[in-house]
Amino acid sequence: AQTVTQSQPEMSVQEAETVTLSCTYDTSESNYYLFWYKQPPSRQMILVIRQEAYKQQNATENRFSVNFQKAAKSFSLKISDSQLGDTAMYFCAFMAAYSGAGSYQLTFGKGTKLSVIP
Amino acid sequence: GAVVSQHPSWVICKSGTSVKIECRSLDFQATTMFWYRQFPKQSLMLMATSNEGSKATYEQGVEKDKFLINHASLTLSTLTVTSAHPEDSSFYICSARGRSMLYGYTFGSGTRLTVV
């Protein structure tokens, strides 16, 4: 079974500053996907960024980037130039890329509540 | 992009009645649908996985007779909370996976169920 750990229940950052959210995971799988999802007060889950484990290059999406350390099983999210609209719960998620029982299920961390302060 | 429409967004029902929540994939075929329950300030808890045309697979501890899931077509999955009680009050979210993992999963906007 996979586990995802987010050790920061809450974080805050000043507007325009940079913040890093941490995530570690445990798995015996060799091929998998990692995701960061954002859940704003509306509670709509929004995909922020995705990383395939077989890709060494860290994924980036505009102001969002990840630091993927496969050997350390670490997948942190960096938000640059933080904006008020970034205020949300952020969930790290893992998905094993295999076909079988329980296939393609997302395993979520407990989340980090990020507040962007004006 | 892929869109999943979830209805209703909120519902209040009397104890003992049943409530149906629908999730529709609007512009793609959802081969697999996931149903989650989320308590306030907590993460998403997977309740069940449904594949089109087959019975849903429920997670341990989830009552399959209380939470009926139907995935009769590639674009529609429903969750029916039968004989609802106040402890079933929660936020329910569906998620759909298409044939390609290119965009991962698409989530519905959620349904807040309140049982009085």
Coordinates of N, CA and C in Angstrom, one line a residue:
Chain A
A1 N 0.8 -1.2 0.0 CA 0.0 0.0 0.0 C 0.9 1.2 0.0
Q2 N 0.3 2.3 -0.6 CA 1.1 3.5 -0.7 C 0.6 4.5 0.4
T3 N 1.5 5.3 0.9 CA 1.2 6.3 1.8 C 1.8 7.7 1.3
V4 N 1.1 8.7 1.6 CA 1.5 10.1 1.3 C 1.5 10.9 2.5
T5 N 2.6 11.6 2.8 CA 2.7 12.4 4.0 C 2.9 13.9 3.7
Q6 N 2.1 14.7 4.2 CA 2.3 16.2 4.1 C 2.5 16.6 5.6
S7 N 3.6 17.0 5.9 CA 4.0 17.3 7.3 C 3.6 18.7 7.8
Q8 N 3.1 19.6 6.8 CA 2.8 20.9 7.2 C 1.3 21.1 7.1
P9 N 0.6 21.1 8.2 CA -0.8 21.3 8.2 C -1.2 22.7 7.7
E10 N -0.5 23.7 8.1 CA -0.8 25.0 7.7 C 0.5 25.8 7.4
M11 N 0.4 26.7 6.4 CA 1.5 27.6 6.0 C 0.9 28.9 5.6
S12 N 1.7 29.9 5.7 CA 1.3 31.2 5.2 C 2.5 31.9 4.5
V13 N 2.2 32.7 3.6 CA 3.2 33.4 2.8 C 2.7 34.8 2.4
Q14 N 3.6 35.7 2.3 CA 3.3 37.0 1.9 C 3.1 37.1 0.4
E15 N 2.1 37.9 0.0 CA 1.9 38.0 -1.4 C 3.2 38.4 -2.2
A16 N 3.4 37.8 -3.3 CA 4.5 38.0 -4.2 C 5.8 37.2 -3.8
E17 N 5.7 36.6 -2.6 CA 6.8 35.8 -2.1 C 6.7 34.3 -2.6
T18 N 7.7 33.6 -2.3 CA 7.8 32.2 -2.7 C 7.6 31.2 -1.5
V19 N 6.9 30.2 -1.7 CA 6.6 29.2 -0.7 C 6.8 27.8 -1.2
T20 N 7.2 26.9 -0.4 CA 7.4 25.5 -0.7 C 6.6 24.6 0.2
L21 N 5.8 23.7 -0.4 CA 5.0 22.8 0.3 C 5.7 21.4 0.2
S22 N 5.8 20.7 1.3 CA 6.5 19.4 1.2 C 5.6 18.2 1.1
C23 N 6.1 17.2 0.5 CA 5.3 15.9 0.4 C 6.3 14.8 0.3
T24 N 6.1 13.8 1.1 CA 6.9 12.6 0.9 C 5.9 11.4 0.7
Y25 N 6.4 10.3 0.1 CA 5.5 9.2 -0.1 C 6.3 7.9 0.1
D26 N 5.6 6.9 0.2 CA 6.2 5.6 0.3 C 5.5 4.6 -0.6
T27 N 6.3 3.9 -1.4 CA 5.8 2.9 -2.3 C 6.9 2.0 -2.7
S28 N 6.4 0.8 -3.2 CA 7.3 -0.2 -3.8 C 7.2 -0.2 -5.3
E29 N 6.3 0.6 -5.8 CA 6.1 0.7 -7.2 C 7.3 1.4 -7.9
S30 N 7.6 1.1 -9.1 CA 8.6 1.8 -9.9 C 8.1 2.8 -10.9
N31 N 6.8 2.5 -11.3 CA 6.2 3.4 -12.2 C 4.9 4.0 -11.6
Y32 N 4.9 5.3 -11.5 CA 3.8 6.0 -10.9 C 3.7 7.4 -11.3
Y33 N 2.6 8.1 -10.9 CA 2.4 9.5 -11.1 C 2.2 10.2 -9.8
L34 N 2.6 11.4 -9.7 CA 2.4 12.2 -8.5 C 1.7 13.5 -9.0
F35 N 0.9 14.0 -8.1 CA 0.0 15.2 -8.4 C 0.0 16.1 -7.2
W36 N -0.2 17.4 -7.6 CA -0.6 18.4 -6.6 C -1.9 18.9 -7.0
Y37 N -2.9 18.8 -6.1 CA -4.2 19.4 -6.3 C -4.4 20.5 -5.3
K38 N -5.2 21.5 -5.8 CA -5.6 22.7 -5.0 C -7.1 22.6 -4.8
Q39 N -7.5 22.9 -3.5 CA -8.9 23.0 -3.2 C -9.2 24.3 -2.6
P40 N -9.6 25.3 -3.3 CA -10.0 26.6 -2.8 C -11.2 26.5 -1.9
P41 N -11.6 27.6 -1.3 CA -12.8 27.6 -0.5 C -14.1 27.1 -1.2
S42 N -14.1 27.2 -2.5 CA -15.2 26.7 -3.3 C -15.3 25.1 -3.2
R43 N -14.2 24.5 -2.8 CA -14.0 23.1 -2.6 C -13.9 22.3 -4.0
Q44 N -13.8 23.0 -5.1 CA -13.5 22.4 -6.3 C -12.1 21.9 -6.4
M45 N -11.8 20.7 -6.6 CA -10.5 20.1 -6.7 C -9.9 20.5 -8.1
I46 N -8.7 21.1 -8.1 CA -8.1 21.6 -9.3 C -6.7 21.1 -9.4
L47 N -6.4 20.5 -10.5 CA -5.1 19.9 -10.7 C -4.1 21.1 -10.9
V48 N -3.0 21.1 -10.1 CA -2.0 22.1 -10.2 C -0.9 21.7 -11.1
I49 N -0.4 20.5 -10.8 CA 0.8 20.0 -11.6 C 0.9 18.5 -11.4
R50 N 1.5 17.9 -12.4 CA 1.6 16.4 -12.5 C 3.0 16.0 -12.8
Q51 N 3.5 14.9 -12.3 CA 4.8 14.4 -12.5 C 4.8 12.9 -12.8
E52 N 5.4 12.5 -13.9 CA 5.6 11.1 -14.1 C 6.9 10.6 -13.5
A53 N 6.8 9.5 -12.8 CA 8.0 9.1 -12.1 C 9.2 8.8 -13.0
Y54 N 8.9 8.3 -14.2 CA 10.0 8.0 -15.1 C 10.7 9.2 -15.7
K55 N 10.1 10.3 -15.5 CA 10.8 11.6 -16.0 C 11.6 12.2 -15.0
Q56 N 12.9 12.4 -15.3 CA 13.8 13.0 -14.3 C 13.6 14.5 -14.2
Q57 N 13.1 15.1 -15.3 CA 13.0 16.6 -15.3 C 11.8 17.0 -14.5
N58 N 12.0 17.9 -13.6 CA 10.9 18.4 -12.8 C 9.9 19.2 -13.6
A59 N 8.6 18.9 -13.3 CA 7.5 19.5 -14.0 C 7.4 21.0 -13.5
T60 N 6.9 21.8 -14.5 CA 6.7 23.2 -14.2 C 5.4 23.6 -14.9
E61 N 4.6 24.5 -14.2 CA 3.4 25.1 -14.8 C 3.3 26.5 -14.3
N62 N 3.9 27.4 -15.2 CA 3.8 28.8 -14.9 C 4.5 29.1 -13.5
R63 N 3.8 29.5 -12.5 CA 4.4 29.9 -11.2 C 4.6 28.7 -10.3
F64 N 4.2 27.5 -10.8 CA 4.2 26.3 -10.0 C 5.3 25.4 -10.5
S65 N 6.1 24.9 -9.6 CA 7.1 23.9 -10.0 C 7.3 22.9 -8.9
V66 N 7.8 21.7 -9.3 CA 8.1 20.7 -8.3 C 9.5 20.4 -8.2
N67 N 9.9 19.8 -7.0 CA 11.2 19.3 -6.8 C 11.0 17.8 -6.5
F68 N 11.2 17.0 -7.6 CA 10.9 15.6 -7.5 C 12.3 14.8 -7.2
Q69 N 12.3 14.2 -6.1 CA 13.5 13.4 -5.7 C 13.1 12.0 -5.5
K70 N 13.2 11.2 -6.6 CA 12.7 9.9 -6.6 C 13.3 9.0 -5.5
A71 N 14.6 9.1 -5.4 CA 15.3 8.2 -4.5 C 14.9 8.5 -3.0
A72 N 14.7 9.8 -2.8 CA 14.3 10.2 -1.4 C 12.7 10.1 -1.3
K73 N 12.0 9.8 -2.4 CA 10.6 9.8 -2.4 C 10.0 11.1 -1.8
S74 N 10.4 12.1 -2.4 CA 10.0 13.5 -2.0 C 9.5 14.2 -3.3
F75 N 8.4 15.0 -3.0 CA 7.8 15.7 -4.2 C 7.2 17.0 -3.6
S76 N 8.1 18.0 -3.6 CA 7.6 19.3 -3.0 C 7.1 20.2 -4.1
L77 N 6.3 21.1 -3.7 CA 5.7 22.1 -4.6 C 6.1 23.5 -4.3
K78 N 6.7 24.2 -5.3 CA 7.1 25.6 -5.1 C 6.2 26.5 -5.8
I79 N 5.7 27.5 -5.1 CA 4.8 28.5 -5.7 C 5.6 29.8 -5.6
S80 N 5.8 30.3 -6.8 CA 6.5 31.6 -6.9 C 5.5 32.7 -7.1
D81 N 6.0 33.9 -6.7 CA 5.1 35.1 -6.8 C 3.7 34.8 -6.4
S82 N 3.6 34.4 -5.1 CA 2.3 34.0 -4.6 C 1.2 35.1 -4.7
Q83 N 0.0 34.6 -5.1 CA -1.1 35.5 -5.3 C -2.2 35.2 -4.3
L84 N -3.1 36.1 -4.1 CA -4.2 35.9 -3.1 C -5.0 34.7 -3.5
G85 N -5.2 34.5 -4.8 CA -6.0 33.4 -5.3 C -5.3 32.0 -5.1
D86 N -4.1 32.0 -4.6 CA -3.4 30.8 -4.3 C -3.9 30.2 -2.9
T87 N -4.6 31.0 -2.2 CA -5.1 30.6 -0.9 C -6.0 29.4 -1.1
A88 N -5.6 28.3 -0.4 CA -6.4 27.0 -0.7 C -5.7 25.9 0.2
M89 N -6.4 24.8 0.2 CA -5.8 23.5 0.7 C -5.1 22.9 -0.5
Y90 N -3.9 22.4 -0.2 CA -3.1 21.8 -1.3 C -2.9 20.3 -0.9
F91 N -3.3 19.4 -1.8 CA -3.2 18.0 -1.5 C -2.1 17.4 -2.5
C92 N -1.2 16.6 -1.9 CA -0.3 15.8 -2.7 C -1.0 14.5 -2.9
A93 N -0.8 13.9 -4.1 CA -1.5 12.6 -4.4 C -0.6 11.7 -5.2
F94 N -0.7 10.4 -5.0 CA 0.1 9.4 -5.6 C -0.8 8.5 -6.4
M95 N -0.4 8.0 -7.5 CA -1.1 7.0 -8.3 C -0.2 6.0 -8.9
A96 N -0.3 4.7 -8.6 CA 0.5 3.7 -9.2 C 0.0 3.5 -10.6
A97 N 0.9 3.4 -11.6 CA 0.6 3.2 -13.0 C 0.6 1.8 -13.4
Y98 N -0.3 1.0 -12.9 CA -0.4 -0.4 -13.3 C -1.9 -0.8 -13.4
S99 N -2.1 -1.8 -14.0 CA -3.5 -2.3 -14.2 C -3.7 -3.5 -13.3
G100 N -4.8 -3.4 -12.5 CA -5.1 -4.5 -11.6 C -6.0 -4.0 -10.5
A101 N -6.2 -4.9 -9.5 CA -7.1 -4.5 -8.4 C -6.6 -3.2 -7.8
G102 N -7.5 -2.3 -7.6 CA -7.1 -1.0 -7.0 C -6.4 -0.1 -7.9
S103 N -6.4 -0.4 -9.2 CA -5.6 0.3 -10.2 C -6.1 1.7 -10.3
Y104 N -5.1 2.6 -10.5 CA -5.3 4.0 -10.8 C -6.1 4.8 -9.7
Q105 N -6.0 4.3 -8.5 CA -6.6 5.0 -7.4 C -5.6 6.1 -7.0
L106 N -6.2 7.2 -6.6 CA -5.3 8.3 -6.0 C -5.3 8.1 -4.5
T107 N -4.1 8.2 -4.0 CA -3.9 8.2 -2.6 C -3.5 9.6 -2.2
F108 N -4.2 10.3 -1.3 CA -4.0 11.7 -1.0 C -3.3 11.8 0.4
G109 N -2.5 12.9 0.5 CA -2.0 13.3 1.8 C -3.1 14.0 2.5
K110 N -2.8 14.4 3.7 CA -3.8 15.1 4.6 C -4.0 16.5 4.2
G111 N -3.1 17.1 3.4 CA -3.3 18.4 2.9 C -2.5 19.5 3.7
T112 N -2.2 20.6 3.1 CA -1.6 21.7 3.7 C -2.5 22.9 3.4
K113 N -2.9 23.6 4.4 CA -3.7 24.8 4.2 C -2.8 26.0 4.0
L114 N -2.8 26.6 2.8 CA -1.9 27.7 2.5 C -2.7 29.0 2.5
S115 N -2.2 30.0 3.3 CA -2.9 31.3 3.3 C -1.9 32.3 2.7
V116 N -2.3 33.1 1.7 CA -1.5 34.1 1.1 C -1.9 35.4 1.8
I117 N -1.0 36.1 2.4 CA -1.3 37.3 3.1 C -1.0 38.6 2.3
P118 N -2.0 39.5 2.2 CA -1.7 40.7 1.4 C -0.7 41.6 2.0
Chain B
G1 N -11.0 21.5 -22.0 CA -10.5 20.4 -21.2 C -11.6 19.6 -20.7
A2 N -11.2 18.5 -19.9 CA -12.2 17.6 -19.4 C -13.0 18.2 -18.3
V3 N -14.4 18.0 -18.4 CA -15.3 18.6 -17.4 C -16.2 17.5 -16.8
V4 N -16.3 17.5 -15.5 CA -17.2 16.6 -14.8 C -18.3 17.5 -14.1
S5 N -19.5 17.2 -14.5 CA -20.6 18.0 -13.9 C -21.2 17.1 -12.8
Q6 N -21.3 17.7 -11.6 CA -21.9 17.0 -10.4 C -23.1 17.7 -9.9
H7 N -24.2 17.0 -9.7 CA -25.4 17.6 -9.2 C -26.1 16.7 -8.2
P8 N -26.8 17.3 -7.2 CA -26.8 18.7 -6.9 C -25.6 19.2 -6.2
S9 N -25.4 20.5 -6.1 CA -24.3 21.0 -5.4 C -24.5 21.0 -3.9
W10 N -25.8 21.0 -3.5 CA -26.1 20.9 -2.1 C -27.5 20.3 -2.0
V11 N -27.8 19.6 -0.9 CA -29.1 19.0 -0.7 C -29.3 18.8 0.8
I12 N -30.5 19.1 1.2 CA -31.0 18.8 2.5 C -32.1 17.8 2.5
C13 N -32.0 16.7 3.2 CA -33.0 15.7 3.2 C -33.4 15.3 4.6
K14 N -34.5 14.7 4.7 CA -35.0 14.2 6.0 C -34.4 12.8 6.3
S15 N -34.2 12.6 7.6 CA -33.6 11.3 8.0 C -34.6 10.2 7.5
G16 N -34.0 9.2 6.9 CA -34.7 8.0 6.5 C -35.0 8.0 5.0
T17 N -34.8 9.2 4.3 CA -35.1 9.3 2.9 C -33.8 9.0 2.1
S18 N -33.9 8.8 0.8 CA -32.7 8.5 0.0 C -32.4 9.7 -0.9
V19 N -31.2 9.9 -1.2 CA -30.7 11.0 -2.0 C -29.8 10.5 -3.1
K20 N -30.0 11.0 -4.3 CA -29.2 10.6 -5.4 C -28.3 11.7 -5.9
I21 N -27.0 11.4 -6.1 CA -26.0 12.4 -6.6 C -25.5 11.9 -7.9
E22 N -25.5 12.8 -8.9 CA -25.1 12.4 -10.3 C -23.8 13.1 -10.7
C23 N -23.0 12.3 -11.4 CA -21.8 12.9 -12.0 C -21.8 12.5 -13.5
R24 N -21.6 13.5 -14.3 CA -21.6 13.3 -15.7 C -20.3 13.9 -16.3
S25 N -19.6 13.1 -17.1 CA -18.5 13.6 -17.9 C -19.0 14.2 -19.1
L26 N -18.7 15.4 -19.3 CA -19.4 16.2 -20.4 C -18.7 16.1 -21.8
D27 N -17.4 15.9 -21.8 CA -16.7 15.9 -23.1 C -15.7 14.8 -23.2
F28 N -15.8 13.8 -22.4 CA -15.0 12.6 -22.5 C -15.7 11.4 -21.9
Q29 N -15.2 10.3 -22.3 CA -15.7 9.0 -21.8 C -15.0 8.6 -20.5
A30 N -15.8 8.5 -19.4 CA -15.2 8.1 -18.1 C -15.3 6.6 -17.9
T31 N -14.2 6.0 -18.1 CA -14.1 4.5 -17.9 C -14.2 4.2 -16.5
T32 N -13.7 5.0 -15.6 CA -13.7 4.8 -14.2 C -14.1 6.0 -13.5
M33 N -15.0 5.8 -12.5 CA -15.4 6.9 -11.6 C -15.0 6.6 -10.2
F34 N -14.6 7.6 -9.5 CA -14.3 7.4 -8.1 C -15.2 8.3 -7.2
W35 N -15.7 7.8 -6.1 CA -16.5 8.5 -5.2 C -15.8 8.7 -3.9
Y36 N -15.7 10.0 -3.5 CA -15.0 10.3 -2.2 C -16.0 11.0 -1.2
R37 N -15.6 10.9 0.0 CA -16.3 11.6 1.1 C -15.2 12.5 1.7
Q38 N -15.6 13.7 2.0 CA -14.6 14.6 2.7 C -15.3 15.3 3.9
F39 N -14.7 15.1 5.0 CA -15.2 15.8 6.3 C -14.4 17.1 6.4
P40 N -15.0 18.0 7.1 CA -14.5 19.4 7.2 C -13.0 19.3 7.6
K41 N -12.2 20.1 6.9 CA -10.8 20.3 7.1 C -10.0 19.0 7.1
Q42 N -10.5 18.0 6.3 CA -9.8 16.7 6.2 C -9.6 16.4 4.7
S43 N -8.9 15.4 4.5 CA -8.6 15.0 3.1 C -9.7 14.2 2.5
L44 N -9.6 13.8 1.3 CA -10.6 13.0 0.6 C -10.4 11.5 1.0
M45 N -11.6 10.9 1.3 CA -11.6 9.5 1.6 C -12.3 8.8 0.5
L46 N -11.6 7.8 -0.1 CA -12.1 7.1 -1.2 C -13.2 6.1 -0.6
M47 N -14.4 6.2 -1.2 CA -15.5 5.3 -0.8 C -15.6 4.1 -1.7
A48 N -15.5 4.4 -3.0 CA -15.7 3.3 -4.0 C -15.2 3.7 -5.4
T49 N -14.9 2.6 -6.1 CA -14.5 2.8 -7.5 C -15.5 2.1 -8.4
S50 N -15.9 2.7 -9.4 CA -16.8 2.1 -10.4 C -16.3 2.1 -11.8
N51 N -16.4 1.0 -12.5 CA -16.1 0.9 -13.9 C -17.4 0.7 -14.7
E52 N -17.4 1.4 -15.8 CA -18.6 1.3 -16.6 C -19.1 -0.1 -16.9
G53 N -20.3 -0.4 -16.6 CA -20.9 -1.7 -16.9 C -20.6 -2.8 -15.9
S54 N -19.9 -2.5 -14.8 CA -19.6 -3.5 -13.8 C -19.9 -3.0 -12.4
K55 N -19.9 -3.9 -11.4 CA -20.3 -3.5 -10.1 C -19.1 -2.7 -9.5
A56 N -19.5 -1.8 -8.6 CA -18.5 -0.9 -7.9 C -17.7 -1.7 -6.9
T57 N -16.5 -1.3 -6.7 CA -15.7 -1.9 -5.7 C -15.6 -0.9 -4.5
Y58 N -16.0 -1.4 -3.4 CA -16.1 -0.5 -2.2 C -14.9 -0.6 -1.3
E59 N -14.5 0.5 -0.7 CA -13.4 0.4 0.3 C -13.9 -0.2 1.6
Q60 N -12.9 -0.7 2.3 CA -13.2 -1.3 3.5 C -13.9 -0.4 4.5
G61 N -15.0 -0.8 5.1 CA -15.7 0.0 6.0 C -16.9 0.8 5.4
V62 N -17.0 0.8 4.1 CA -18.0 1.5 3.4 C -19.2 0.6 3.1
E63 N -20.4 0.9 3.6 CA -21.5 0.0 3.5 C -22.1 0.1 2.1
K64 N -21.9 -1.0 1.3 CA -22.4 -1.0 -0.1 C -23.9 -0.9 -0.2
D65 N -24.6 -1.3 0.8 CA -26.1 -1.3 0.8 C -26.6 0.1 1.1
K66 N -25.8 0.9 1.7 CA -26.2 2.3 2.1 C -25.8 3.2 0.9
F67 N -24.6 3.0 0.4 CA -24.1 3.9 -0.7 C -24.1 3.1 -2.0
L68 N -25.2 3.2 -2.7 CA -25.4 2.5 -4.0 C -24.8 3.3 -5.1
I69 N -23.9 2.6 -5.9 CA -23.2 3.3 -7.0 C -23.6 2.6 -8.3
N70 N -24.0 3.4 -9.2 CA -24.3 2.9 -10.5 C -23.5 3.6 -11.6
H71 N -22.9 2.9 -12.5 CA -22.1 3.5 -13.6 C -22.6 2.8 -14.9
A72 N -23.8 3.2 -15.3 CA -24.4 2.5 -16.4 C -23.9 2.9 -17.8
S73 N -23.3 4.0 -17.8 CA -22.8 4.5 -19.1 C -21.4 5.1 -19.0
L74 N -20.8 5.4 -20.1 CA -19.4 6.0 -20.0 C -19.5 7.4 -19.6
T75 N -20.6 8.0 -19.5 CA -20.7 9.4 -19.1 C -21.5 9.7 -17.9
L76 N -22.0 8.7 -17.2 CA -22.8 8.9 -16.0 C -22.6 7.9 -14.9
S77 N -22.4 8.4 -13.7 CA -22.3 7.6 -12.6 C -23.1 8.3 -11.5
T78 N -23.8 7.4 -10.7 CA -24.7 8.0 -9.6 C -24.3 7.3 -8.3
L79 N -24.4 8.1 -7.3 CA -24.3 7.6 -5.9 C -25.6 7.9 -5.2
T80 N -26.2 6.9 -4.7 CA -27.5 7.0 -3.9 C -27.2 6.7 -2.5
V81 N -27.5 7.7 -1.6 CA -27.4 7.4 -0.2 C -28.8 7.0 0.3
T82 N -28.9 5.7 0.7 CA -30.2 5.2 1.1 C -30.4 5.3 2.6
S83 N -31.7 5.6 2.9 CA -32.1 5.7 4.3 C -31.0 6.6 5.1
A84 N -30.9 7.8 4.6 CA -29.9 8.7 5.1 C -30.1 9.0 6.6
H85 N -29.0 9.1 7.3 CA -29.1 9.6 8.7 C -28.2 10.7 8.9
P86 N -28.3 11.5 10.0 CA -27.5 12.7 10.2 C -26.0 12.4 10.1
E87 N -25.5 11.2 10.4 CA -24.1 10.9 10.3 C -23.6 10.8 8.9
D88 N -24.6 10.7 8.0 CA -24.2 10.6 6.6 C -23.9 12.0 6.0
S89 N -24.3 13.0 6.8 CA -24.0 14.4 6.3 C -22.5 14.6 6.1
S90 N -22.2 15.1 4.9 CA -20.8 15.2 4.5 C -20.7 15.9 3.1
F91 N -19.5 16.0 2.7 CA -19.3 16.6 1.3 C -18.8 15.4 0.5
Y92 N -19.5 15.1 -0.6 CA -19.3 14.0 -1.5 C -18.7 14.5 -2.8
I93 N -17.6 13.9 -3.3 CA -17.0 14.4 -4.5 C -16.8 13.2 -5.4
C94 N -17.1 13.4 -6.7 CA -16.8 12.3 -7.7 C -15.6 12.7 -8.5
S95 N -14.9 11.8 -9.1 CA -13.8 12.0 -9.9 C -13.8 11.0 -11.1
A96 N -13.5 11.5 -12.2 CA -13.5 10.6 -13.4 C -12.2 10.4 -14.1
R97 N -12.0 9.3 -14.5 CA -10.7 9.0 -15.3 C -11.1 8.5 -16.7
G98 N -10.5 9.2 -17.7 CA -10.8 8.8 -19.0 C -9.9 7.7 -19.5
R99 N -9.8 7.5 -20.8 CA -9.0 6.4 -21.3 C -7.5 6.8 -21.3
S100 N -7.3 8.1 -21.2 CA -5.9 8.5 -21.3 C -5.5 9.1 -20.0
M101 N -4.3 8.9 -19.5 CA -3.8 9.5 -18.3 C -3.2 10.9 -18.5
L102 N -3.4 11.3 -19.7 CA -2.7 12.6 -20.1 C -3.0 13.7 -19.1
Y103 N -4.3 13.8 -18.7 CA -4.7 14.9 -17.8 C -5.1 14.3 -16.4
G104 N -4.8 13.1 -16.1 CA -5.1 12.6 -14.8 C -6.5 12.4 -14.6
Y105 N -7.0 13.0 -13.5 CA -8.4 12.9 -13.1 C -9.1 14.2 -13.1
T106 N -10.4 14.2 -13.4 CA -11.2 15.4 -13.3 C -12.2 15.2 -12.2
F107 N -12.3 16.2 -11.4 CA -13.2 16.2 -10.2 C -14.5 16.9 -10.5
G108 N -15.6 16.4 -10.0 CA -16.8 17.2 -9.9 C -16.7 18.3 -8.9
S109 N -17.7 19.1 -8.8 CA -17.6 20.3 -7.9 C -18.1 19.9 -6.5
G110 N -18.5 18.7 -6.3 CA -18.9 18.3 -5.0 C -20.4 18.5 -4.6
T111 N -20.9 17.7 -3.7 CA -22.2 17.8 -3.2 C -22.2 17.9 -1.7
R112 N -22.8 18.9 -1.1 CA -22.9 19.0 0.3 C -24.2 18.4 0.7
L113 N -24.2 17.3 1.4 CA -25.4 16.6 1.9 C -25.6 16.9 3.4
T114 N -26.8 17.4 3.7 CA -27.2 17.6 5.1 C -28.4 16.8 5.4
V115 N -28.3 15.9 6.3 CA -29.5 15.1 6.7 C -30.0 15.6 8.1
V116 N -31.3 16.0 8.1 CA -31.9 16.5 9.3 C -32.9 15.6 9.9

